[in-house]
GROMACS .gro file of C-alpha atoms in nm:
model
  484
    1ASN     CA    1  -0.003   0.000   0.000
    2SER     CA    2   0.289   0.238   0.076
    3ILE     CA    3   0.418   0.179  -0.279
    4ARG     CA    4   0.077   0.244  -0.428
    5ASN     CA    5   0.061   0.573  -0.234
    6LEU     CA    6   0.400   0.675  -0.373
    7VAL     CA    7   0.338   0.559  -0.731
    8PRO     CA    8  -0.011   0.624  -0.862
    9SER     CA    9   0.042   0.423  -1.183
   10PHE     CA   10   0.278   0.143  -1.294
   11ASP     CA   11   0.391   0.174  -1.651
   12HIS     CA   12   0.631  -0.033  -1.853
   13GLU     CA   13   0.930   0.191  -1.790
   14LEU     CA   14   0.886   0.187  -1.413
   15VAL     CA   15   0.833  -0.193  -1.385
   16TYR     CA   16   1.128  -0.273  -1.617
   17ASN     CA   17   1.364  -0.032  -1.431
   18VAL     CA   18   1.274  -0.179  -1.095
   19LEU     CA   19   1.344  -0.533  -1.216
   20HIS     CA   20   1.662  -0.416  -1.397
   21GLY     CA   21   1.782  -0.241  -1.076
   22ALA     CA   22   1.700  -0.522  -0.830
   23LYS     CA   23   2.011  -0.637  -0.651
   24ASN     CA   24   1.836  -0.944  -0.522
   25SER     CA   25   1.677  -1.199  -0.755
   26GLU     CA   26   1.423  -1.298  -0.490
   27HIS     CA   27   1.306  -0.939  -0.452
   28ALA     CA   28   1.279  -0.904  -0.830
   29LEU     CA   29   1.064  -1.218  -0.853
   30GLN     CA   30   0.839  -1.098  -0.564
   31PHE     CA   31   0.793  -0.758  -0.735
   32PHE     CA   32   0.728  -0.925  -1.077
   33ARG     CA   33   0.448  -1.142  -0.922
   34TRP     CA   34   0.310  -0.860  -0.700
   35VAL     CA   35   0.236  -0.609  -0.971
   36GLU     CA   36   0.075  -0.886  -1.176
   37ARG     CA   37  -0.144  -1.027  -0.883
   38SER     CA   38  -0.242  -0.675  -0.779
   39ASN     CA   39  -0.359  -0.592  -1.136
   40LEU     CA   40  -0.125  -0.296  -1.136
   41PHE     CA   41   0.053  -0.397  -1.455
   42GLU     CA   42   0.023  -0.650  -1.738
   43HIS     CA   43   0.362  -0.797  -1.809
   44ASN     CA   44   0.485  -0.785  -2.166
   45ARG     CA   45   0.765  -0.955  -2.364
   46GLU     CA   46   1.040  -0.725  -2.226
   47THR     CA   47   0.955  -0.773  -1.862
   48HIS     CA   48   0.930  -1.147  -1.909
   49LEU     CA   49   1.270  -1.147  -2.084
   50LYS     CA   50   1.418  -0.943  -1.801
   51ILE     CA   51   1.291  -1.163  -1.517
   52ILE     CA   52   1.399  -1.479  -1.706
   53GLU     CA   53   1.745  -1.324  -1.746
   54ILE     CA   54   1.763  -1.231  -1.372
   55LEU     CA   55   1.649  -1.574  -1.258
   56GLY     CA   56   1.881  -1.757  -1.494
   57ARG     CA   57   2.175  -1.557  -1.370
   58ALA     CA   58   2.075  -1.643  -1.005
   59SER     CA   59   2.041  -2.017  -1.086
   60LYS     CA   60   1.666  -2.006  -1.011
   61LEU     CA   61   1.599  -2.207  -1.328
   62ASN     CA   62   1.274  -2.374  -1.230
   63HIS     CA   63   1.114  -2.043  -1.154
   64ALA     CA   64   1.238  -1.906  -1.483
   65ARG     CA   65   1.113  -2.204  -1.679
   66CYS     CA   66   0.761  -2.181  -1.524
   67ILE     CA   67   0.738  -1.816  -1.610
   68LEU     CA   68   0.847  -1.893  -1.969
   69LEU     CA   69   0.596  -2.176  -2.016
   70ASP     CA   70   0.313  -1.977  -1.861
   71MET     CA   71   0.340  -1.686  -2.113
   72PRO     CA   72   0.071  -1.820  -2.362
   73LYS     CA   73  -0.183  -1.832  -2.073
   74LYS     CA   74  -0.135  -1.455  -2.050
   75GLY     CA   75  -0.185  -1.411  -2.428
   76LEU     CA   76   0.190  -1.351  -2.487
   77GLU     CA   77   0.380  -1.518  -2.767
   78TRP     CA   78   0.721  -1.675  -2.721
   79ASP     CA   79   1.017  -1.567  -2.918
   80GLU     CA   80   1.350  -1.733  -2.973
   81ASP     CA   81   1.554  -1.506  -2.753
   82MET     CA   82   1.372  -1.628  -2.437
   83TRP     CA   83   1.435  -1.992  -2.517
   84VAL     CA   84   1.802  -1.920  -2.604
   85LEU     CA   85   1.836  -1.748  -2.266
   86MET     CA   86   1.702  -2.061  -2.091
   87ILE     CA   87   1.919  -2.305  -2.291
   88ASP     CA   88   2.223  -2.098  -2.204
   89SER     CA   89   2.128  -2.068  -1.838
   90TYR     CA   90   2.086  -2.448  -1.793
   91GLY     CA   91   2.411  -2.495  -1.976
   92LYS     CA   92   2.603  -2.268  -1.739
   93GLU     CA   93   2.473  -2.474  -1.454
   94GLY     CA   94   2.605  -2.788  -1.627
   95ILE     CA   95   2.249  -2.933  -1.679
   96VAL     CA   96   2.293  -3.025  -2.041
   97GLN     CA   97   1.999  -3.256  -2.068
   98GLU     CA   98   1.761  -2.974  -1.975
   99SER     CA   99   1.916  -2.745  -2.239
  100VAL     CA  100   1.864  -3.021  -2.500
  101LYS     CA  101   1.499  -3.082  -2.385
  102LEU     CA  102   1.419  -2.708  -2.411
  103PHE     CA  103   1.579  -2.704  -2.756
  104GLN     CA  104   1.355  -2.997  -2.866
  105LYS     CA  105   1.046  -2.843  -2.700
  106MET     CA  106   1.087  -2.535  -2.917
  107GLU     CA  107   1.015  -2.751  -3.222
  108GLU     CA  108   0.719  -2.924  -3.048
  109LEU     CA  109   0.569  -2.588  -2.955
  110GLY     CA  110   0.626  -2.425  -3.288
  111VAL     CA  111   0.887  -2.171  -3.173
  112GLU     CA  112   1.112  -2.083  -3.464
  113ARG     CA  113   1.469  -2.212  -3.428
  114THR     CA  114   1.729  -2.018  -3.619
  115ILE     CA  115   2.107  -2.029  -3.612
  116LYS     CA  116   2.089  -1.844  -3.280
  117SER     CA  117   1.926  -2.137  -3.104
  118TYR     CA  118   2.170  -2.388  -3.263
  119ASP     CA  119   2.472  -2.178  -3.162
  120ALA     CA  120   2.347  -2.170  -2.799
  121LEU     CA  121   2.298  -2.542  -2.796
  122PHE     CA  122   2.642  -2.614  -2.955
  123LYS     CA  123   2.810  -2.402  -2.691
  124VAL     CA  124   2.631  -2.584  -2.406
  125ILE     CA  125   2.691  -2.935  -2.530
  126MET     CA  126   3.048  -2.866  -2.646
  127ARG     CA  127   3.141  -2.726  -2.312
  128ARG     CA  128   3.055  -3.063  -2.162
  129GLY     CA  129   3.244  -3.260  -2.417
  130ARG     CA  130   2.935  -3.398  -2.605
  131PHE     CA  131   3.105  -3.364  -2.945
  132MET     CA  132   2.914  -3.654  -3.102
  133MET     CA  133   2.584  -3.492  -3.007
  134ALA     CA  134   2.707  -3.161  -3.146
  135LYS     CA  135   2.791  -3.326  -3.482
  136ARG     CA  136   2.442  -3.483  -3.501
  137TYR     CA  137   2.268  -3.154  -3.438
  138PHE     CA  138   2.505  -2.981  -3.680
  139ASN     CA  139   2.387  -3.222  -3.950
  140LYS     CA  140   2.026  -3.169  -3.842
  141MET     CA  141   2.073  -2.798  -3.879
  142LEU     CA  142   2.207  -2.833  -4.225
  143SER     CA  143   1.912  -3.062  -4.321
  144GLU     CA  144   1.675  -2.788  -4.206
  145GLY     CA  145   1.842  -2.548  -4.445
  146ILE     CA  146   1.999  -2.336  -4.171
  147GLU     CA  147   2.342  -2.222  -4.279
  148PRO     CA  148   2.624  -2.208  -4.020
  149THR     CA  149   2.797  -1.871  -3.955
  150ARG     CA  150   3.150  -1.782  -3.862
  151HIS     CA  151   3.036  -1.786  -3.501
  152THR     CA  152   2.895  -2.143  -3.540
  153PHE     CA  153   3.223  -2.269  -3.681
  154ASN     CA  154   3.424  -2.090  -3.407
  155VAL     CA  155   3.214  -2.272  -3.140
  156MET     CA  156   3.236  -2.607  -3.303
  157ILE     CA  157   3.615  -2.586  -3.357
  158TRP     CA  158   3.658  -2.470  -2.994
  159GLY     CA  159   3.452  -2.764  -2.874
  160PHE     CA  160   3.631  -3.026  -3.077
  161PHE     CA  161   3.967  -2.906  -2.954
  162LEU     CA  162   3.830  -2.903  -2.596
  163SER     CA  163   3.750  -3.280  -2.640
  164GLY     CA  164   4.089  -3.355  -2.796
  165LYS     CA  165   3.935  -3.413  -3.137
  166VAL     CA  166   4.213  -3.228  -3.331
  167GLU     CA  167   4.151  -3.378  -3.671
  168THR     CA  168   3.776  -3.311  -3.655
  169ALA     CA  169   3.845  -2.950  -3.555
  170ASN     CA  170   4.075  -2.918  -3.853
  171ARG     CA  171   3.808  -3.068  -4.087
  172PHE     CA  172   3.553  -2.811  -3.966
  173PHE     CA  173   3.811  -2.537  -4.023
  174GLU     CA  174   3.854  -2.648  -4.382
  175ASP     CA  175   3.472  -2.685  -4.425
  176MET     CA  176   3.435  -2.333  -4.311
  177LYS     CA  177   3.673  -2.205  -4.576
  178SER     CA  178   3.508  -2.422  -4.842
  179ARG     CA  179   3.177  -2.245  -4.761
  180GLU     CA  180   3.360  -1.914  -4.822
  181ILE     CA  181   3.329  -1.814  -4.462
  182SER     CA  182   3.646  -1.624  -4.383
  183PRO     CA  183   3.814  -1.718  -4.047
  184ASP     CA  184   3.857  -1.427  -3.813
  185VAL     CA  185   4.096  -1.356  -3.529
  186ILE     CA  186   3.884  -1.570  -3.292
  187THR     CA  187   3.898  -1.862  -3.538
  188TYR     CA  188   4.274  -1.838  -3.564
  189ASN     CA  189   4.321  -1.796  -3.185
  190THR     CA  190   4.105  -2.108  -3.138
  191MET     CA  191   4.313  -2.305  -3.390
  192ILE     CA  192   4.639  -2.190  -3.235
  193ASN     CA  193   4.515  -2.262  -2.878
  194GLY     CA  194   4.396  -2.607  -2.986
  195TYR     CA  195   4.733  -2.708  -3.126
  196CYS     CA  196   4.913  -2.557  -2.830
  197ARG     CA  197   4.701  -2.767  -2.597
  198VAL     CA  198   4.828  -3.083  -2.770
  199LYS     CA  199   5.180  -2.943  -2.785
  200LYS     CA  200   5.198  -2.931  -3.164
  201MET     CA  201   5.380  -2.606  -3.184
  202GLU     CA  202   5.473  -2.633  -3.556
  203GLU     CA  203   5.106  -2.650  -3.646
  204ALA     CA  204   5.020  -2.360  -3.406
  205GLU     CA  205   5.296  -2.150  -3.561
  206LYS     CA  206   5.165  -2.240  -3.915
  207TYR     CA  207   4.824  -2.091  -3.835
  208PHE     CA  208   4.997  -1.789  -3.673
  209VAL     CA  209   5.187  -1.723  -3.990
  210GLU     CA  210   4.867  -1.781  -4.205
  211MET     CA  211   4.665  -1.535  -4.008
  212LYS     CA  212   4.928  -1.264  -4.046
  213GLY     CA  213   4.948  -1.348  -4.414
  214LYS     CA  214   4.583  -1.275  -4.444
  215ASN     CA  215   4.628  -0.938  -4.272
  216ILE     CA  216   4.444  -1.051  -3.961
  217GLU     CA  217   4.624  -0.882  -3.681
  218PRO     CA  218   4.727  -1.103  -3.385
  219THR     CA  219   4.602  -0.983  -3.044
  220VAL     CA  220   4.749  -1.009  -2.699
  221VAL     CA  221   4.543  -1.335  -2.669
  222THR     CA  222   4.715  -1.478  -2.972
  223TYR     CA  223   5.056  -1.405  -2.852
  224THR     CA  224   4.990  -1.513  -2.495
  225THR     CA  225   4.845  -1.846  -2.627
  226LEU     CA  226   5.157  -1.910  -2.827
  227ILE     CA  227   5.385  -1.814  -2.539
  228LYS     CA  228   5.197  -2.057  -2.315
  229GLY     CA  229   5.238  -2.329  -2.575
  230TYR     CA  230   5.610  -2.274  -2.609
  231VAL     CA  231   5.657  -2.268  -2.226
  232SER     CA  232   5.469  -2.601  -2.207
  233VAL     CA  233   5.727  -2.767  -2.443
  234ASP     CA  234   6.020  -2.604  -2.272
  235GLN     CA  235   6.101  -2.379  -2.567
  236VAL     CA  236   6.126  -2.069  -2.357
  237ASP     CA  237   6.357  -1.887  -2.601
  238ASP     CA  238   6.074  -1.890  -2.863
  239ALA     CA  239   5.843  -1.752  -2.589
  240LEU     CA  240   6.082  -1.467  -2.526
  241ARG     CA  241   6.110  -1.404  -2.900
  242LEU     CA  242   5.732  -1.361  -2.917
  243VAL     CA  243   5.729  -1.124  -2.624
  244GLU     CA  244   5.974  -0.896  -2.808
  245GLU     CA  245   5.781  -0.935  -3.136
  246MET     CA  246   5.447  -0.837  -2.979
  247LYS     CA  247   5.612  -0.533  -2.819
  248GLY     CA  248   5.753  -0.440  -3.156
  249TYR     CA  249   5.398  -0.440  -3.302
  250GLY     CA  250   5.275  -0.220  -3.014
  251ILE     CA  251   5.082  -0.498  -2.846
  252LYS     CA  252   5.134  -0.469  -2.470
  253PRO     CA  253   5.181  -0.794  -2.271
  254ASN     CA  254   4.920  -0.819  -1.989
  255ALA     CA  255   4.914  -0.994  -1.653
  256ILE     CA  256   4.827  -1.328  -1.819
  257THR     CA  257   5.115  -1.294  -2.061
  258TYR     CA  258   5.367  -1.232  -1.784
  259SER     CA  259   5.215  -1.498  -1.557
  260THR     CA  260   5.247  -1.753  -1.840
  261LEU     CA  261   5.609  -1.663  -1.915
  262LEU     CA  262   5.764  -1.649  -1.568
  263PRO     CA  263   5.721  -2.013  -1.463
  264GLY     CA  264   5.887  -2.115  -1.791
  265LEU     CA  265   6.179  -1.886  -1.720
  266CYS     CA  266   6.212  -2.040  -1.372
  267ASN     CA  267   6.207  -2.390  -1.509
  268ALA     CA  268   6.479  -2.304  -1.758
  269GLU     CA  269   6.680  -2.124  -1.489
  270LYS     CA  270   6.685  -1.809  -1.703
  271MET     CA  271   6.671  -1.595  -1.395
  272SER     CA  272   6.826  -1.280  -1.532
  273GLU     CA  273   6.542  -1.270  -1.789
  274ALA     CA  274   6.286  -1.347  -1.517
  275ARG     CA  275   6.425  -1.057  -1.307
  276SER     CA  276   6.389  -0.817  -1.602
  277ILE     CA  277   6.033  -0.930  -1.666
  278LEU     CA  278   5.938  -0.882  -1.299
  279LYS     CA  279   6.094  -0.534  -1.307
  280GLU     CA  280   5.884  -0.455  -1.613
  281MET     CA  281   5.571  -0.566  -1.434
  282VAL     CA  282   5.658  -0.350  -1.132
  283ASP     CA  283   5.724  -0.047  -1.357
  284LYS     CA  284   5.386  -0.094  -1.525
  285TYR     CA  285   5.212  -0.187  -1.199
  286ILE     CA  286   5.093  -0.523  -1.347
  287ALA     CA  287   5.040  -0.792  -1.081
  288PRO     CA  288   5.044  -1.150  -1.191
  289THR     CA  289   4.717  -1.356  -1.209
  290ASP     CA  290   4.861  -1.616  -0.970
  291ASN     CA  291   5.055  -1.505  -0.669
  292SER     CA  292   5.228  -1.846  -0.635
  293ILE     CA  293   5.477  -1.729  -0.895
  294PHE     CA  294   5.651  -1.516  -0.629
  295MET     CA  295   5.745  -1.824  -0.429
  296ARG     CA  296   5.873  -1.982  -0.752
  297LEU     CA  297   6.082  -1.671  -0.831
  298ILE     CA  298   6.227  -1.647  -0.479
  299SER     CA  299   6.317  -2.018  -0.472
  300SER     CA  300   6.459  -2.011  -0.824
  301HIS     CA  301   6.681  -1.708  -0.753
  302CYS     CA  302   6.809  -1.878  -0.438
  303LYS     CA  303   6.869  -2.198  -0.628
  304VAL     CA  304   7.113  -2.025  -0.865
  305GLY     CA  305   7.267  -1.836  -0.571
  306ASN     CA  306   7.141  -1.480  -0.645
  307LEU     CA  307   7.003  -1.382  -0.313
  308ASP     CA  308   6.987  -1.013  -0.401
  309ALA     CA  309   6.749  -1.092  -0.681
  310ALA     CA  310   6.543  -1.310  -0.446
  311ALA     CA  311   6.519  -1.016  -0.196
  312ASP     CA  312   6.410  -0.794  -0.493
  313VAL     CA  313   6.115  -1.023  -0.545
  314LEU     CA  314   5.990  -0.947  -0.192
  315LYS     CA  315   6.024  -0.574  -0.269
  316ALA     CA  316   5.838  -0.627  -0.594
  317MET     CA  317   5.550  -0.786  -0.408
  318ILE     CA  318   5.526  -0.490  -0.170
  319ARG     CA  319   5.529  -0.245  -0.463
  320LEU     CA  320   5.258  -0.445  -0.642
  321SER     CA  321   5.047  -0.454  -0.325
  322VAL     CA  322   5.065  -0.834  -0.312
  323PRO     CA  323   5.063  -0.966   0.053
  324THR     CA  324   5.398  -1.112   0.164
  325GLU     CA  325   5.375  -1.426   0.377
  326ALA     CA  326   5.604  -1.597   0.624
  327GLY     CA  327   5.685  -1.862   0.365
  328HIS     CA  328   5.837  -1.606   0.133
  329TYR     CA  329   6.061  -1.470   0.405
  330GLY     CA  330   6.139  -1.820   0.523
  331VAL     CA  331   6.293  -1.930   0.192
  332LEU     CA  332   6.517  -1.621   0.197
  333ILE     CA  333   6.612  -1.658   0.557
  334GLU     CA  334   6.701  -2.026   0.498
  335ASN     CA  335   6.922  -1.939   0.208
  336TYR     CA  336   7.091  -1.643   0.383
  337CYS     CA  337   7.180  -1.882   0.665
  338LYS     CA  338   7.320  -2.136   0.421
  339ALA     CA  339   7.532  -1.864   0.264
  340GLY     CA  340   7.652  -1.751   0.609
  341GLN     CA  341   7.481  -1.411   0.559
  342TYR     CA  342   7.325  -1.407   0.904
  343ASP     CA  343   7.297  -1.032   0.935
  344GLN     CA  344   7.060  -1.027   0.631
  345ALA     CA  345   6.864  -1.321   0.773
  346VAL     CA  346   6.823  -1.145   1.100
  347LYS     CA  347   6.705  -0.823   0.932
  348LEU     CA  348   6.433  -1.021   0.752
  349LEU     CA  349   6.339  -1.195   1.076
  350ASP     CA  350   6.300  -0.856   1.253
  351LYS     CA  351   6.047  -0.749   0.984
  352LEU     CA  352   5.863  -1.082   1.021
  353ILE     CA  353   5.828  -1.044   1.401
  354GLU     CA  354   5.767  -0.673   1.403
  355LYS     CA  355   5.482  -0.691   1.152
  356ASP     CA  356   5.332  -1.013   1.296
  357ILE     CA  357   5.347  -1.168   0.951
  358ILE     CA  358   5.382  -1.514   1.086
  359VAL     CA  359   5.051  -1.513   1.271
  360ARG     CA  360   4.840  -1.348   1.002
  361PRO     CA  361   4.515  -1.553   0.990
  362GLN     CA  362   4.495  -1.530   0.605
  363SER     CA  363   4.840  -1.673   0.547
  364THR     CA  364   4.880  -1.994   0.351
  365LEU     CA  365   5.259  -2.005   0.326
  366HIS     CA  366   5.427  -2.075   0.654
  367MET     CA  367   5.797  -2.101   0.758
  368GLU     CA  368   5.941  -2.440   0.726
  369PRO     CA  369   6.162  -2.601   0.988
  370SER     CA  370   6.455  -2.576   0.743
  371ALA     CA  371   6.407  -2.201   0.758
  372TYR     CA  372   6.346  -2.120   1.125
  373ASN     CA  373   6.579  -2.385   1.288
  374PRO     CA  374   6.910  -2.247   1.144
  375ILE     CA  375   6.822  -1.888   1.242
  376VAL     CA  376   6.708  -2.002   1.590
  377GLU     CA  377   7.041  -2.180   1.638
  378TYR     CA  378   7.245  -1.877   1.517
  379LEU     CA  379   7.062  -1.639   1.748
  380CYS     CA  380   7.101  -1.876   2.047
  381ASN     CA  381   7.472  -1.914   1.980
  382ASN     CA  382   7.518  -1.537   1.953
  383GLY     CA  383   7.352  -1.403   2.259
  384GLN     CA  384   7.015  -1.326   2.102
  385THR     CA  385   6.799  -1.611   2.242
  386SER     CA  386   6.515  -1.368   2.341
  387LYS     CA  387   6.471  -1.282   1.973
  388ALA     CA  388   6.482  -1.647   1.882
  389GLU     CA  389   6.217  -1.716   2.141
  390ALA     CA  390   5.988  -1.440   2.002
  391LEU     CA  391   6.004  -1.622   1.668
  392VAL     CA  392   5.934  -1.965   1.824
  393ARG     CA  393   5.640  -1.833   2.036
  394GLN     CA  394   5.481  -1.682   1.722
  395LEU     CA  395   5.517  -2.024   1.553
  396MET     CA  396   5.367  -2.194   1.861
  397LYS     CA  397   5.057  -1.979   1.817
  398LEU     CA  398   5.011  -2.158   1.481
  399GLY     CA  399   5.040  -2.500   1.655
  400VAL     CA  400   5.409  -2.555   1.579
  401GLN     CA  401   5.584  -2.751   1.850
  402ASP     CA  402   5.930  -2.818   1.709
  403PRO     CA  403   6.149  -3.006   1.951
  404THR     CA  404   6.472  -2.890   1.769
  405ALA     CA  405   6.383  -2.526   1.810
  406LEU     CA  406   6.269  -2.556   2.174
  407ASN     CA  407   6.574  -2.748   2.281
  408THR     CA  408   6.790  -2.501   2.112
  409LEU     CA  409   6.615  -2.219   2.302
  410ILE     CA  410   6.674  -2.398   2.630
  411ARG     CA  411   7.048  -2.432   2.554
  412GLY     CA  412   7.060  -2.069   2.443
  413HIS     CA  413   6.895  -1.926   2.758
  414SER     CA  414   7.116  -2.150   2.974
  415GLN     CA  415   7.439  -2.041   2.801
  416GLU     CA  416   7.324  -1.670   2.845
  417GLY     CA  417   7.278  -1.719   3.216
  418SER     CA  418   6.898  -1.724   3.211
  419PRO     CA  419   6.824  -2.071   3.338
  420ASP     CA  420   6.473  -1.967   3.470
  421SER     CA  421   6.365  -1.873   3.119
  422ALA     CA  422   6.501  -2.203   2.992
  423PHE     CA  423   6.322  -2.402   3.267
  424GLU     CA  424   5.994  -2.226   3.183
  425LEU     CA  425   6.025  -2.339   2.827
  426LEU     CA  426   6.112  -2.688   2.939
  427LYS     CA  427   5.794  -2.712   3.153
  428ILE     CA  428   5.595  -2.602   2.848
  429MET     CA  429   5.754  -2.878   2.648
  430LEU     CA  430   5.683  -3.141   2.911
  431ARG     CA  431   5.315  -3.028   2.940
  432ARG     CA  432   5.274  -3.056   2.569
  433LYS     CA  433   5.467  -3.382   2.546
  434VAL     CA  434   5.740  -3.245   2.320
  435ASP     CA  435   6.057  -3.449   2.324
  436SER     CA  436   6.340  -3.301   2.530
  437GLU     CA  437   6.709  -3.361   2.469
  438LYS     CA  438   6.977  -3.459   2.721
  439SER     CA  439   7.205  -3.175   2.598
  440ALA     CA  440   6.929  -2.924   2.685
  441TYR     CA  441   6.914  -3.060   3.040
  442ASP     CA  442   7.291  -3.061   3.075
  443SER     CA  443   7.306  -2.688   2.981
  444LEU     CA  444   7.019  -2.606   3.218
  445VAL     CA  445   7.167  -2.781   3.515
  446GLN     CA  446   7.510  -2.628   3.453
  447SER     CA  447   7.360  -2.281   3.420
  448TYR     CA  448   7.199  -2.313   3.764
  449LEU     CA  449   7.527  -2.435   3.904
  450LYS     CA  450   7.714  -2.134   3.761
  451LYS     CA  451   7.464  -1.906   3.925
  452SER     CA  452   7.511  -2.089   4.253
  453GLU     CA  453   7.153  -2.204   4.271
  454PRO     CA  454   7.193  -2.562   4.386
  455ALA     CA  455   6.819  -2.622   4.470
  456ASP     CA  456   6.711  -2.529   4.117
  457ALA     CA  457   7.001  -2.737   3.975
  458LYS     CA  458   6.866  -3.033   4.177
  459ALA     CA  459   6.508  -2.969   4.050
  460ALA     CA  460   6.634  -2.968   3.684
  461LEU     CA  461   6.837  -3.284   3.750
  462ASP     CA  462   6.532  -3.457   3.899
  463SER     CA  463   6.326  -3.358   3.593
  464MET     CA  464   6.607  -3.489   3.372
  465ILE     CA  465   6.593  -3.829   3.537
  466GLU     CA  466   6.217  -3.845   3.539
  467ASN     CA  467   6.222  -3.791   3.163
  468ASP     CA  468   6.452  -4.079   3.098
  469HIS     CA  469   6.780  -3.882   3.045
  470LEU     CA  470   7.071  -4.035   3.245
  471PRO     CA  471   7.299  -3.752   3.371
  472ASP     CA  472   7.676  -3.794   3.345
  473SER     CA  473   7.837  -3.894   3.674
  474SER     CA  474   8.037  -3.564   3.677
  475LEU     CA  475   7.717  -3.357   3.642
  476PHE     CA  476   7.547  -3.566   3.921
  477ARG     CA  477   7.846  -3.517   4.150
  478SER     CA  478   7.852  -3.149   4.083
  479VAL     CA  479   7.493  -3.104   4.185
  480MET     CA  480   7.535  -3.319   4.496
  481GLU     CA  481   7.848  -3.124   4.601
  482SER     CA  482   7.671  -2.791   4.556
  483LEU     CA  483   7.395  -2.897   4.793
  484PHE     CA  484   7.630  -2.987   5.086
   0.00000   0.00000   0.00000
């Protein structure tokens, strides 16, 4: 009633715009039915088409189907566009059999089927790999006197390649030309992609040359497809050649182009080229489509011993607004430790701890033991056990209970004259049933003895024996002598 007070009359423009602007498909359906039930508006072809489109997009296909089939009861005629919309909607949901039934029902109900309906059906069934069914309907279409278009052939060729039917795709390409239908850039891109998928790069290159010979300009999609193909057969030099060629023609590589090329460069250990490509991406502020490439780049630079380049990858991530994770830092820290560049490893660790990167809930790449254990050991051997403990405690928040790291911390605190800190960690280990080491107990007991705290030394010794570590006779004697 409040709507009626606001709007005295409901015309076509108002109803259509309300449906078009609805953010919620359920609200759109309620409004569609309400204006009809309340006799405020008689729906026409356009409003039916709009609600079918909205419901199809929202996967409410049964509602859309009922509305479509009820149209004659309202004195409205069907047209092909509505049925094509429904065929496409069922296809997008993967319900191929319903798309086929609707296509057949068009014939039963006398709805004219043109090339538009056939193209919609071909796309649906080809997407699901039903290439034999597609061939049958293609022949049926021809028998009805409906001529295929360039778009029809593009869909069919795409579908055959998708199902691995390379020869059939090629036959349809030749049939297309024999009907004097000129292939366009989409046709050639499809042919090139199809041959790249089966790693027949000579054939792909042949069609690439052919399209240029016919003055059909390759697009960024053409070049990216070929680059991907060459990367897949480990011909990365050819991929690089194409990158330079496309730039020469004024075609700018995009995020997909770069993301396709970089893994190939890593595989081929062409890391100077990979570094240049990444710099180009940063300069153009083009982030890759898959962030996993950054871990590949860091690891690959480390593998060839270029730690500066690996560190530059981290900087590139920050400049491209790509979140850095503990795993990225971990690989670098591990390799800095292996190279004896502990100062650099510690600097990275400081950033990790300071920014709480380790404990970020959205993180998927965590530090591996091979990364944190060497730096923990270095810090504990160089009077920085507190910093090492800050790292380990952050790891423990993620559920990491590494016995190597914890025992190293106990030895570190003990050597630095902080046996109470060591004993506290030891008690945590015992509560959590983390394996302790005899050497950790030895350090702890000796640390208490050095501080002339015999009672605590005796408590540590008792714990040592309780946990199945047999003390050396000299250590046992030292504790006993300190007590008396």
